[in-house]
PDB file of C-alpha atoms in Angstrom:
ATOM      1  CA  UNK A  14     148.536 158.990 105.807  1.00 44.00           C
ATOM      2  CA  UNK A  15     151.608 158.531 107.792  1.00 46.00           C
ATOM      3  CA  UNK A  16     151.288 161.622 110.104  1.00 47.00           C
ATOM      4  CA  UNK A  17     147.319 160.789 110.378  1.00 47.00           C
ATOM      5  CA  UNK A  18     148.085 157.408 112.007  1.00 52.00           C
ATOM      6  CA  UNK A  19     151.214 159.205 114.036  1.00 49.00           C
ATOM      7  CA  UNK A  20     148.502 161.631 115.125  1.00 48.00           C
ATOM      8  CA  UNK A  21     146.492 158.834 116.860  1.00 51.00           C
ATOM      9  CA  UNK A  22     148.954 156.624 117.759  1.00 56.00           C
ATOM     10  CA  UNK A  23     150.327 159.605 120.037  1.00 54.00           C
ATOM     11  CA  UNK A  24     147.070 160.295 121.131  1.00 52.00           C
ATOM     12  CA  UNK A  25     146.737 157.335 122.674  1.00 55.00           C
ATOM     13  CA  UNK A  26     150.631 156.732 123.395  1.00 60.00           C
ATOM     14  CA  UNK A  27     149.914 160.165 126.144  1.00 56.00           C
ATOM     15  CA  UNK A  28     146.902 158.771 127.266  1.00 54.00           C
ATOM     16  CA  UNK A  29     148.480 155.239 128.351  1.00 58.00           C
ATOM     17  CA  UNK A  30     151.961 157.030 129.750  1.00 60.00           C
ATOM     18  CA  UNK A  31     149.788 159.393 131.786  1.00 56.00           C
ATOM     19  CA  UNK A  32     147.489 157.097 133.027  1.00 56.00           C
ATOM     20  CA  UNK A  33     150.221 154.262 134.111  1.00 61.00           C
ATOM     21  CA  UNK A  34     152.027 156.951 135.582  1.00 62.00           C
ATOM     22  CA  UNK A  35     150.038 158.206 137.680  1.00 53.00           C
ATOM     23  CA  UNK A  36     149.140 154.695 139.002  1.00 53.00           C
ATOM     24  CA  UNK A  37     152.549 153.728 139.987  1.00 59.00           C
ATOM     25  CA  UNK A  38     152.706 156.995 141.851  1.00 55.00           C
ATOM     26  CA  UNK A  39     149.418 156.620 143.630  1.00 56.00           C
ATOM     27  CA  UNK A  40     148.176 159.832 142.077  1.00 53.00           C
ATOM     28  CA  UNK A  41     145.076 158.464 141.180  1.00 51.00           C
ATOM     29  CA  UNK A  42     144.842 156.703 143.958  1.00 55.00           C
ATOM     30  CA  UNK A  43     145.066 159.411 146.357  1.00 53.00           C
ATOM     31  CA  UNK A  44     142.548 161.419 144.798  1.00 53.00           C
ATOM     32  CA  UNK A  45     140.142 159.039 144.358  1.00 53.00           C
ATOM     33  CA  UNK A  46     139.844 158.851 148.343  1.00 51.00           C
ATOM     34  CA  UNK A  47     140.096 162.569 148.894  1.00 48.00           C
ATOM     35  CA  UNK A  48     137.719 163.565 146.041  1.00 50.00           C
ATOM     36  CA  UNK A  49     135.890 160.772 144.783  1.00 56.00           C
ATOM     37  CA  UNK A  50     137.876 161.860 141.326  1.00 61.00           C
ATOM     38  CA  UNK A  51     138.020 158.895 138.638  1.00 67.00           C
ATOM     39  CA  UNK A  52     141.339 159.920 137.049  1.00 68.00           C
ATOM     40  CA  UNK A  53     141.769 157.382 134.469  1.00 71.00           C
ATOM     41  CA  UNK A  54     137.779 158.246 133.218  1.00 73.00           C
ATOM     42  CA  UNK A  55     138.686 162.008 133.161  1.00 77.00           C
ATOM     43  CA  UNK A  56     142.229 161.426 131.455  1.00 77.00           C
ATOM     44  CA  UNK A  57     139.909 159.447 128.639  1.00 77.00           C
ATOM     45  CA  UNK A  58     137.572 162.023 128.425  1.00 77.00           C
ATOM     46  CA  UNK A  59     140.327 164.935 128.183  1.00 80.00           C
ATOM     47  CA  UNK A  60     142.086 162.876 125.613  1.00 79.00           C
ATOM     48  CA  UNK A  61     138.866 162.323 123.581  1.00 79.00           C
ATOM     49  CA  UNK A  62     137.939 166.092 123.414  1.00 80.00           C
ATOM     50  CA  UNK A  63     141.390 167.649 123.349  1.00 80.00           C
ATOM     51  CA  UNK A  64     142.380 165.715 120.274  1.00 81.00           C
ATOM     52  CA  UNK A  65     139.194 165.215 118.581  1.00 81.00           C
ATOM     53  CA  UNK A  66     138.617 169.140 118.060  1.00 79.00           C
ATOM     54  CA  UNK A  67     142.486 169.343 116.810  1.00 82.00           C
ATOM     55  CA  UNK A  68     141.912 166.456 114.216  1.00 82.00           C
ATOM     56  CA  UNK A  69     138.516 167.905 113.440  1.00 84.00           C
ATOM     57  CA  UNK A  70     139.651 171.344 112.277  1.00 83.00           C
ATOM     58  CA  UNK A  71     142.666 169.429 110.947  1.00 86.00           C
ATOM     59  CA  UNK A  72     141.005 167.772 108.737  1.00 86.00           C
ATOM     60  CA  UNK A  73     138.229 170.336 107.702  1.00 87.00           C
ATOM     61  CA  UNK A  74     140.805 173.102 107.690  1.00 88.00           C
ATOM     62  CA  UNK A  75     141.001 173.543 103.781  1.00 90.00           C
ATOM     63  CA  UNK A  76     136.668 174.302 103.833  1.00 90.00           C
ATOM     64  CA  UNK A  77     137.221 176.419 106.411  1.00 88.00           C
ATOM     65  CA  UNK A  78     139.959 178.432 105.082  1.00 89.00           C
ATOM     66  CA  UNK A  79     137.915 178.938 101.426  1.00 91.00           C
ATOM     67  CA  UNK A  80     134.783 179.946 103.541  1.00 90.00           C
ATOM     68  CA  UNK A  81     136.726 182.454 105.978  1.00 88.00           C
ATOM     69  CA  UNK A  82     138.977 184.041 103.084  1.00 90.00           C
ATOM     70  CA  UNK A  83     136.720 183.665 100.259  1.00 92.00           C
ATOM     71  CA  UNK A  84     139.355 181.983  97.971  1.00 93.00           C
ATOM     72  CA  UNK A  85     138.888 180.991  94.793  1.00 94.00           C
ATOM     73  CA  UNK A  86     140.180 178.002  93.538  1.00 95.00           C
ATOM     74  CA  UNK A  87     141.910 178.312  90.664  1.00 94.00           C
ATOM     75  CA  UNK A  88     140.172 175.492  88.254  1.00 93.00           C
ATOM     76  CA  UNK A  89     141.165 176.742  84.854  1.00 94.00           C
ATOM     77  CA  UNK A  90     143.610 180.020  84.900  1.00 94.00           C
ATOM     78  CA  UNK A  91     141.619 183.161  83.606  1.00 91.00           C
ATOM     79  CA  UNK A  92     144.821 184.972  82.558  1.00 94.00           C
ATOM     80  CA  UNK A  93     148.632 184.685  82.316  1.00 95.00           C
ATOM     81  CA  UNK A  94     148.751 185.757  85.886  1.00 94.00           C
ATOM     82  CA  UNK A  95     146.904 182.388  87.068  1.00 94.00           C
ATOM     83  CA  UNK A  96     148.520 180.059  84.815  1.00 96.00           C
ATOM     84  CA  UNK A  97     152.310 181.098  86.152  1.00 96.00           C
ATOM     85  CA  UNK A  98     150.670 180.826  89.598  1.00 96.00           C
ATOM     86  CA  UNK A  99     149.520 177.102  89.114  1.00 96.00           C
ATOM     87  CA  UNK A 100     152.614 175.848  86.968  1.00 97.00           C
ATOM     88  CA  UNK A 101     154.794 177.867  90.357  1.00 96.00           C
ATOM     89  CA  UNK A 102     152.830 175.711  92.644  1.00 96.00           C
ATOM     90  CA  UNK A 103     153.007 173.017  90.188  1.00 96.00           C
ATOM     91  CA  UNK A 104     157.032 172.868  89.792  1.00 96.00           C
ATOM     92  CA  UNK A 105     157.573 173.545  93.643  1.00 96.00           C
ATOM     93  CA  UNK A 106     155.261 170.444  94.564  1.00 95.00           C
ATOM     94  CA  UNK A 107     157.263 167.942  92.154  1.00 95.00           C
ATOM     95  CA  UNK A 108     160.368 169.084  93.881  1.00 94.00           C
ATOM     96  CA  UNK A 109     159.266 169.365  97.254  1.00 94.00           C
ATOM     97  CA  UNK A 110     157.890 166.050  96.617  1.00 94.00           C
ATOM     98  CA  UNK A 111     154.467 166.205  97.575  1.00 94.00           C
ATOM     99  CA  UNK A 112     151.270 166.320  95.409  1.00 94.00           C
ATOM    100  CA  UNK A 113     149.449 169.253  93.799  1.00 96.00           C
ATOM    101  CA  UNK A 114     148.043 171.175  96.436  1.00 95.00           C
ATOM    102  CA  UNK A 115     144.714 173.054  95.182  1.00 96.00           C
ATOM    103  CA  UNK A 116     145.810 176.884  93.941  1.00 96.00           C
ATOM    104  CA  UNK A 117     143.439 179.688  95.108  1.00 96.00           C
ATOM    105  CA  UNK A 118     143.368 183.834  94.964  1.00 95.00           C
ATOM    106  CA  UNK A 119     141.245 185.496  98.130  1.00 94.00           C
ATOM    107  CA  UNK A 120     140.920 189.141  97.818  1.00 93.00           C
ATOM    108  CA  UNK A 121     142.487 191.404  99.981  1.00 91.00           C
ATOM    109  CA  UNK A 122     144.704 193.956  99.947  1.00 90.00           C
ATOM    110  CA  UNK A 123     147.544 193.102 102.309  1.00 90.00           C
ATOM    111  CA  UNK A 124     150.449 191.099 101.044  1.00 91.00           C
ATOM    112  CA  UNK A 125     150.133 187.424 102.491  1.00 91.00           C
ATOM    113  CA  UNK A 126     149.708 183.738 101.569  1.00 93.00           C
ATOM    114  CA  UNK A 127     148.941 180.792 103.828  1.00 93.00           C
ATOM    115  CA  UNK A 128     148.779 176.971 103.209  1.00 93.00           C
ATOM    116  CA  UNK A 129     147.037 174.529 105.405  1.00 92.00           C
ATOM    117  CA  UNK A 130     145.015 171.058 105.104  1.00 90.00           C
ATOM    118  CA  UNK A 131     145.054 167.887 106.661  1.00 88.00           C
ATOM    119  CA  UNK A 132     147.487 165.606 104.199  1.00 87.00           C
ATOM    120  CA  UNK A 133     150.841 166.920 102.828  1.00 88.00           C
ATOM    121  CA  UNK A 134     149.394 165.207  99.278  1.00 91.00           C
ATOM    122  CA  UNK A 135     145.993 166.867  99.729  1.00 90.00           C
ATOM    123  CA  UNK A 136     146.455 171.053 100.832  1.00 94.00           C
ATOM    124  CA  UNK A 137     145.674 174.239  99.372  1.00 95.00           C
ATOM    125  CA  UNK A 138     147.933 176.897  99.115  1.00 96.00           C
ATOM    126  CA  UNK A 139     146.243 180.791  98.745  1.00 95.00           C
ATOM    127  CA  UNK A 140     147.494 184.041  97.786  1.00 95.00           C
ATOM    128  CA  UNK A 141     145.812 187.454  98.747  1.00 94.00           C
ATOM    129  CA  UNK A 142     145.011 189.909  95.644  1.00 93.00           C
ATOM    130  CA  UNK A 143     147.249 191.962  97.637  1.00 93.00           C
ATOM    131  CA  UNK A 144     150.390 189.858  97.141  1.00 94.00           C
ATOM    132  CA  UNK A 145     150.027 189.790  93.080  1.00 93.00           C
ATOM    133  CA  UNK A 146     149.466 193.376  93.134  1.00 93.00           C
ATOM    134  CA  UNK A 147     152.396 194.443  94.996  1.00 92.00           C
ATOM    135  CA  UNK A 148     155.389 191.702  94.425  1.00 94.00           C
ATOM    136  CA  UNK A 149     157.128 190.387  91.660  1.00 94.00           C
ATOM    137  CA  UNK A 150     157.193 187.727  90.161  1.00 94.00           C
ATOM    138  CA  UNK A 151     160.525 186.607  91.915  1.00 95.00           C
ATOM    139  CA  UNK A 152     159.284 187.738  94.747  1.00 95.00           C
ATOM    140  CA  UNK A 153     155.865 185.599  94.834  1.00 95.00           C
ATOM    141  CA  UNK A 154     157.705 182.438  93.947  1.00 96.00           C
ATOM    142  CA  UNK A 155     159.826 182.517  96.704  1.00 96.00           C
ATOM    143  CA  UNK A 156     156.318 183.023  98.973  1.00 96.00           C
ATOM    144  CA  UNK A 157     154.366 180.078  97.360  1.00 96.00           C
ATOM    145  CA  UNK A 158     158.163 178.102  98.067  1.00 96.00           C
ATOM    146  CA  UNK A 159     157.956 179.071 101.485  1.00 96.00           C
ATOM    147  CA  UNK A 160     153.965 177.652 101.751  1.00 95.00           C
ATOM    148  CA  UNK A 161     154.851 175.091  99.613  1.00 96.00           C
ATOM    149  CA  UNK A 162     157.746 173.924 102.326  1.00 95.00           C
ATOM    150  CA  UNK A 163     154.998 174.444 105.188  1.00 94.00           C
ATOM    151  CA  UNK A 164     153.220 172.100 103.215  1.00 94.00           C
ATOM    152  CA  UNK A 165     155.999 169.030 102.448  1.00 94.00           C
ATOM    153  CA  UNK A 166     157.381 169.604 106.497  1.00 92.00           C
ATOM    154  CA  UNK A 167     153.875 168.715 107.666  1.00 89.00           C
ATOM    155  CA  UNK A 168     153.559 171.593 109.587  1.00 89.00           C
ATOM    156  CA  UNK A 169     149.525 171.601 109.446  1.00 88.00           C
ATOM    157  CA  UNK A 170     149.494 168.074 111.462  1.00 86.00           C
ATOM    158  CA  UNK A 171     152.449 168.781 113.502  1.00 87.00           C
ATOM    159  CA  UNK A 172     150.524 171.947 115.069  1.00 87.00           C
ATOM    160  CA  UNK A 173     147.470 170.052 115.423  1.00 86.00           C
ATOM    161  CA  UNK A 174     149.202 167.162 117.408  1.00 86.00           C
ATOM    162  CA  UNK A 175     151.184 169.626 119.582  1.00 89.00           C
ATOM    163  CA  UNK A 176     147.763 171.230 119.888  1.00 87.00           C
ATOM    164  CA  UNK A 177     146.268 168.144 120.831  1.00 87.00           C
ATOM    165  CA  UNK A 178     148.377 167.184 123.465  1.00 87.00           C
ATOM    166  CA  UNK A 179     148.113 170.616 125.291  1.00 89.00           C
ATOM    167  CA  UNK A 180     144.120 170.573 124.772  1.00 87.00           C
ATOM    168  CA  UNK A 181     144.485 167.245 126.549  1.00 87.00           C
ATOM    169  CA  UNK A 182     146.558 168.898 129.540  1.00 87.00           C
ATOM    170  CA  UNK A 183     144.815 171.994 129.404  1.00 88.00           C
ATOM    171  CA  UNK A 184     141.353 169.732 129.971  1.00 86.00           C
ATOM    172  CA  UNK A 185     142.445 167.173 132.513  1.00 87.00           C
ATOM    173  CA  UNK A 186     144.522 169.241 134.720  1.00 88.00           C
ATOM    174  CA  UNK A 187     141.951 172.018 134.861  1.00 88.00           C
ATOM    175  CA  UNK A 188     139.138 169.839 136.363  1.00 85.00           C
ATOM    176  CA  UNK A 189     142.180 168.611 138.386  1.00 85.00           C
ATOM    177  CA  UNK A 190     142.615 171.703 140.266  1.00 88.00           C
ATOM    178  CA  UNK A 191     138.907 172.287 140.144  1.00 85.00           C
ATOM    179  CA  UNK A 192     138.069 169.130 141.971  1.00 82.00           C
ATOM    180  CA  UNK A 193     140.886 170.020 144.804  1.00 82.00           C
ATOM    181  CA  UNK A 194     139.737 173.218 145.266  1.00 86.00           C
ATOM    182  CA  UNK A 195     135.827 171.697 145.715  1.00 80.00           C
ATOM    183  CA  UNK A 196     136.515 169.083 147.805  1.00 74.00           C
ATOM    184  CA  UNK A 197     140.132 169.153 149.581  1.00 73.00           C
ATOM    185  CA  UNK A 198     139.982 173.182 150.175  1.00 78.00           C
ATOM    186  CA  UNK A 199     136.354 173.967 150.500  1.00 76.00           C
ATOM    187  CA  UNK A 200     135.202 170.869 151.692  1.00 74.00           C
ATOM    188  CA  UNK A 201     132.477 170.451 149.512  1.00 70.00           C
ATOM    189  CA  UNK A 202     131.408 166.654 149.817  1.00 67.00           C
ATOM    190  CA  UNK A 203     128.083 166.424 147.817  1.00 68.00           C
ATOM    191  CA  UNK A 204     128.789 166.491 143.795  1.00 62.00           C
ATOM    192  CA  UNK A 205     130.303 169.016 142.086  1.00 68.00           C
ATOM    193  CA  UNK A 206     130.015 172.395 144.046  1.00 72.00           C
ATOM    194  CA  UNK A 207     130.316 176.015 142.244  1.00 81.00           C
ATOM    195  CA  UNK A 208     133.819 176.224 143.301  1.00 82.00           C
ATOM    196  CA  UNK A 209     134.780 173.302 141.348  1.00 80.00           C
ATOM    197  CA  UNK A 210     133.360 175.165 138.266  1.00 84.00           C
ATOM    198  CA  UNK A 211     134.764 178.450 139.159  1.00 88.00           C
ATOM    199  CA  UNK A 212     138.163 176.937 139.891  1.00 88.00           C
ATOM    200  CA  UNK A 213     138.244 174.893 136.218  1.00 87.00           C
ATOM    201  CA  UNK A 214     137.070 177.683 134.755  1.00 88.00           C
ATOM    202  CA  UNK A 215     140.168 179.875 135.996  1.00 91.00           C
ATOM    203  CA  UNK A 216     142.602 177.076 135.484  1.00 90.00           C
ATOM    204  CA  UNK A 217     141.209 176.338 132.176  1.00 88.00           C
ATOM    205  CA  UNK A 218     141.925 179.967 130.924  1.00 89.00           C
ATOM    206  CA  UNK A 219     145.156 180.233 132.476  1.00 91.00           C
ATOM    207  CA  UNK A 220     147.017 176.857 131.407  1.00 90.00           C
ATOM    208  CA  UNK A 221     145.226 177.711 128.141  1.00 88.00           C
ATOM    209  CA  UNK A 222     147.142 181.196 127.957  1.00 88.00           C
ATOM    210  CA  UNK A 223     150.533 179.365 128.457  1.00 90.00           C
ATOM    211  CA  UNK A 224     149.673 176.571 126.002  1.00 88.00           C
ATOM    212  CA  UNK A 225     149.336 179.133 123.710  1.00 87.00           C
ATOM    213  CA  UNK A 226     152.600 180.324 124.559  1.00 89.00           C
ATOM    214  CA  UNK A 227     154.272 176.874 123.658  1.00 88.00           C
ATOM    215  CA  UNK A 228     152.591 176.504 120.601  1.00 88.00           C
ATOM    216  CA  UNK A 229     153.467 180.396 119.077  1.00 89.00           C
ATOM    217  CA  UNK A 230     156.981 178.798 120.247  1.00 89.00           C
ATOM    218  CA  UNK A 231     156.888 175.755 117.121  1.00 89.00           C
ATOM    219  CA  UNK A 232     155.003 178.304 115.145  1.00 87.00           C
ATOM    220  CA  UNK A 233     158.107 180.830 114.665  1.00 90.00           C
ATOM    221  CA  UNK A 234     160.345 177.822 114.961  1.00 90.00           C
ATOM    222  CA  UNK A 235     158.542 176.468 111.649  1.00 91.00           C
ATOM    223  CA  UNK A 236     158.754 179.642 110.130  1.00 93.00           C
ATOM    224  CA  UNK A 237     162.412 179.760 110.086  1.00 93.00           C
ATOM    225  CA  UNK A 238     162.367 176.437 108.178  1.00 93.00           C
ATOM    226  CA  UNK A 239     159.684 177.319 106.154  1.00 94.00           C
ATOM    227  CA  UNK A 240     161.814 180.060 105.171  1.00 95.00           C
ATOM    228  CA  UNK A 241     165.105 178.309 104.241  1.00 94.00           C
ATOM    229  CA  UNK A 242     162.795 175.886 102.433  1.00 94.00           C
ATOM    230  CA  UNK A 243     161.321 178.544 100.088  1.00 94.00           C
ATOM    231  CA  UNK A 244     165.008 179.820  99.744  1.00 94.00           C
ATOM    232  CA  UNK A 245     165.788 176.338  98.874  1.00 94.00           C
ATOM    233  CA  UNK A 246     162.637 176.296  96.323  1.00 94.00           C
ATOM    234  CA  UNK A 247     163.095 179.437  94.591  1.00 93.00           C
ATOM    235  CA  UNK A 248     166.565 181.090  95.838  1.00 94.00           C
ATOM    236  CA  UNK A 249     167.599 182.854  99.132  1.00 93.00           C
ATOM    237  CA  UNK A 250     168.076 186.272  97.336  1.00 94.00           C
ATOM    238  CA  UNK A 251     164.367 185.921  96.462  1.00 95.00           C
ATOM    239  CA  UNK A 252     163.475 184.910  99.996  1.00 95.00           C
ATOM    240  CA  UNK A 253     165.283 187.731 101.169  1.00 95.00           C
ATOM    241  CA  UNK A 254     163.891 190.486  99.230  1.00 94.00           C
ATOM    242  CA  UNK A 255     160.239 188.948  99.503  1.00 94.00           C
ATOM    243  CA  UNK A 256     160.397 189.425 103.127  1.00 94.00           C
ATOM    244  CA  UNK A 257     162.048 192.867 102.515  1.00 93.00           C
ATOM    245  CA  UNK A 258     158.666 193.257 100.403  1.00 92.00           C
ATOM    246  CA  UNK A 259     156.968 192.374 103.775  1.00 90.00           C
ATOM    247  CA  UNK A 260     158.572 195.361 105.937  1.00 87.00           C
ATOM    248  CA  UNK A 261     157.725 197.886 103.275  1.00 85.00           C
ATOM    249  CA  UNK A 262     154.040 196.814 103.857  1.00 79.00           C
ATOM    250  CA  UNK A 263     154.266 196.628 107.489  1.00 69.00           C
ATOM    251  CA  UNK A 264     152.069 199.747 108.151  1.00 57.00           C
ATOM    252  CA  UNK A 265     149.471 197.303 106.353  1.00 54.00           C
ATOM    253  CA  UNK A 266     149.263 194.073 108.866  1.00 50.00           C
ATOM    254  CA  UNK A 267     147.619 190.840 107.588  1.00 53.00           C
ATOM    255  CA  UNK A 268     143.626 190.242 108.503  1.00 54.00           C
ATOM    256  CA  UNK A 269     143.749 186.308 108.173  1.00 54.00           C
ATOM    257  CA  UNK A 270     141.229 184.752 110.078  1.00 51.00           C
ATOM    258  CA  UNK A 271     142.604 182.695 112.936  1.00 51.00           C
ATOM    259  CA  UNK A 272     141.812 179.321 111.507  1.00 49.00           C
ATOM    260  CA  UNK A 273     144.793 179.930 109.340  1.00 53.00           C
ATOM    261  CA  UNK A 274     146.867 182.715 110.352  1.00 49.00           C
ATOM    262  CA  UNK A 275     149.562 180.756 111.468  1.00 47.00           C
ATOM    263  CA  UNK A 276     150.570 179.599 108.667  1.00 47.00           C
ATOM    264  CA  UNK A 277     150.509 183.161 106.156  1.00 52.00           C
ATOM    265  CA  UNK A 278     153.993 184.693 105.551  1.00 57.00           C
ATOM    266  CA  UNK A 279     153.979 187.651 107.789  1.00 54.00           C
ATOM    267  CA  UNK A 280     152.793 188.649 110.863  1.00 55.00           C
ATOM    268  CA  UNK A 281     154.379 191.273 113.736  1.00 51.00           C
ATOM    269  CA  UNK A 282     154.617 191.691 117.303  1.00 53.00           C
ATOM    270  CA  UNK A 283     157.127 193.037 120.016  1.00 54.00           C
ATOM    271  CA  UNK A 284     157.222 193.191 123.802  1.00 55.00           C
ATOM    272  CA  UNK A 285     155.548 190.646 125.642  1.00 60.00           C
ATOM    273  CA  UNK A 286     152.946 190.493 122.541  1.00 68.00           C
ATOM    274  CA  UNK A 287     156.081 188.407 121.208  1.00 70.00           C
ATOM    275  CA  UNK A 288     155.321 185.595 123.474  1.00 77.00           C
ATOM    276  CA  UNK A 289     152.169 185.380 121.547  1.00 77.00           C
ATOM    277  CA  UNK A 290     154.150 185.891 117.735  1.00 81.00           C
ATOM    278  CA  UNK A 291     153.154 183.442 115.272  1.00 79.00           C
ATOM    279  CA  UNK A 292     155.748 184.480 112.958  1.00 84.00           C
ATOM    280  CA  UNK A 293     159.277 185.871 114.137  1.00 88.00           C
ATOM    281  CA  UNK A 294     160.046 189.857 113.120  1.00 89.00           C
ATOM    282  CA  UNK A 295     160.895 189.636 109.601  1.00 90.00           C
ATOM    283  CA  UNK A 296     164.563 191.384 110.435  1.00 90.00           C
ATOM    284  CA  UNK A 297     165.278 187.990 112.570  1.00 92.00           C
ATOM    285  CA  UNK A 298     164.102 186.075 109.847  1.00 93.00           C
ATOM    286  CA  UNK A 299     166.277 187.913 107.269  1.00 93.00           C
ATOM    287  CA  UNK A 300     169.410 187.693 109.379  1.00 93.00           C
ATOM    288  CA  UNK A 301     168.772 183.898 109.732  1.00 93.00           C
ATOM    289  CA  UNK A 302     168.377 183.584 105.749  1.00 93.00           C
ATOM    290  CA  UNK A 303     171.864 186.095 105.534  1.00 92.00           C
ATOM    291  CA  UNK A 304     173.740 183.998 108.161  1.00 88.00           C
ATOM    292  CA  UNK A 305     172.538 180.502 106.885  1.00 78.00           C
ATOM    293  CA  UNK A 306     174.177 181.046 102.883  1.00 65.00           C
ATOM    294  CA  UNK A 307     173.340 179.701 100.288  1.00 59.00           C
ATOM    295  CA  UNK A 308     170.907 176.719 100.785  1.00 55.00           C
ATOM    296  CA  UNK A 309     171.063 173.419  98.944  1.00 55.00           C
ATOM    297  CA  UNK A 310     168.602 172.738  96.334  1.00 51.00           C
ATOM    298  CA  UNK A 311     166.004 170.218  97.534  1.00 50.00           C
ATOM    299  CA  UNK A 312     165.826 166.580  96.324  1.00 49.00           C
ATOM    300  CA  UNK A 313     162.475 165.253  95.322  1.00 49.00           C
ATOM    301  CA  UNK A 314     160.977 163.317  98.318  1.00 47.00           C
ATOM    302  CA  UNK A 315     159.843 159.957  97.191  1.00 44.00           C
ATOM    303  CA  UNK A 316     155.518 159.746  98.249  1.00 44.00           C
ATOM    304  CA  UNK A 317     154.555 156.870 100.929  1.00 41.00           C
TER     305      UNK A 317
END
């Protein structure tokens, strides 16, 4: 409940900085007389939209997951298989400190596992078909540890405020540029013309390419952690040779749908593609878990 209310408070935190800011500068101001452009209604409006589709999907992110995967909740375990799952989960939670988070199998054939949902006591963590095929039991537990740590960080609501706050950029500055390209360079003085929407349009989908770019940026950053928290959870040489497990199957890539692939255990990339990497290569994240040593266990986190 604590992140939800950071969530909003920050929301509107950006809104009153931005908005005060640009007053003292005479931003606002200034355009007003060269464009007719109401800054602080447009800064409200941006704020409105580019946060309240982040907290949406935030908060139904668990429905959407289970309709996108298919994954079954795990109610009452069919077989020995599901009942080590749930009492994994189960044992991770109570030392991560965080409630049970809803157990689920999706069928597929890759090896992955993703967690996601809008409150750290309140998630669901899935594992593919694929993954209790293929790995061990060791092997597994250190996955669900590293979900389970994606989980107790917060990392669902930290991505959707980061996500928030460049959907409100993204939004304001577009229309921005749009409006200065309208009225200042094409001297366009009745409503909007079609070069404002052509120039919004083309801002839009080119600050929206380099938010992207900042937010793949927390996403490996969180994998890292998410990492030496699942080492933490279940042991780094099970980390280790889970992700091993994950370069065998390489030639394999994960198919999550993008509501949630940013938070499964693998993905790839190289290039400039990496700019765009939700998860780091799996050799940089084995080196980090090599370098790092032996991790210390983690202490039970007391709920708020």
């Amino acid at each position: 409940m604590k992140r939800i209310f950071l969530f909003l408070i920050t929301n509107f935190a950006i809104l009153f900085v931005l908005s005060i800011t640009m007053q003292l500068l005479g931003i606002d101001r200034m355009l007003a007389q060269e464009t007719g452009l109401n800054l602080q209604g447009l800064l409200l409006m941006a704020g409105i939209f580019g946060f309240g589709g982040s907290f949406i999907s935030l908060v139904i992110s668990k429905w959407m997951a289970k309709m996108a995967t298919g994954a079954q909740v795990i109610e009452i375990p069919a077989n020995m298989t599901e009942r080590w799952l749930v009492d994994t989960v189960k044992r991770q939670a109570e030392k991560a400190g965080i409630g049970m988070p809803e157990v689920a199998v999706y069928d597929a054939p890759e090896i992955n596992a993703f967690a996601t949902g809008w409150n750290r006591n309140d998630a669901l963590v899935a594992v593919s078909s694929g993954l209790l095929q293929n790995m061990t039991q060791e092997e597994a537990e250190a996955v669900l540890g590293h979900e389970i740590t994606h989980v107790a960080n917060g990392d669902m609501v930290t991505l959707a405020l980061i996500q928030g706050v460049l959907n409100t950029f993204v939004i304001f500055l577009s229309r921005v540029i749009g409006f200065l390209v309208d009225r200042v360079l094409l001297k366009n003085e009745r409503g909007q013309g079609v070069g404002f929407w052509i120039a919004t349009i083309v801002a839009q989908l080119v600050l929206g390419v380099l938010a992207s770019v900042v937010v793949m940026w927390f996403s490996r950053y969180r994998e890292y952690r998410a990492d030496a928290g699942g080492a933490a959870l279940a042991g780094r040489d099970k980390m280790i040779a889970a992700l091993e497990r994950l370069k065998l199957n390489q030639d394999q890539p994960a198919q999550l749908p993008e509501a949630v692939k940013a938070f499964g255990i693998s993905g790839a990339g190289n290039g400039f593609s990496r700019l765009f990497m939700s998860h780091p290569p799996l050799d940089e994240r084995i080196a980090a878990l090599r370098e790092a040593g032996e991790p210390r266990r983690v202490a039970p986190v007391r709920r708020a």
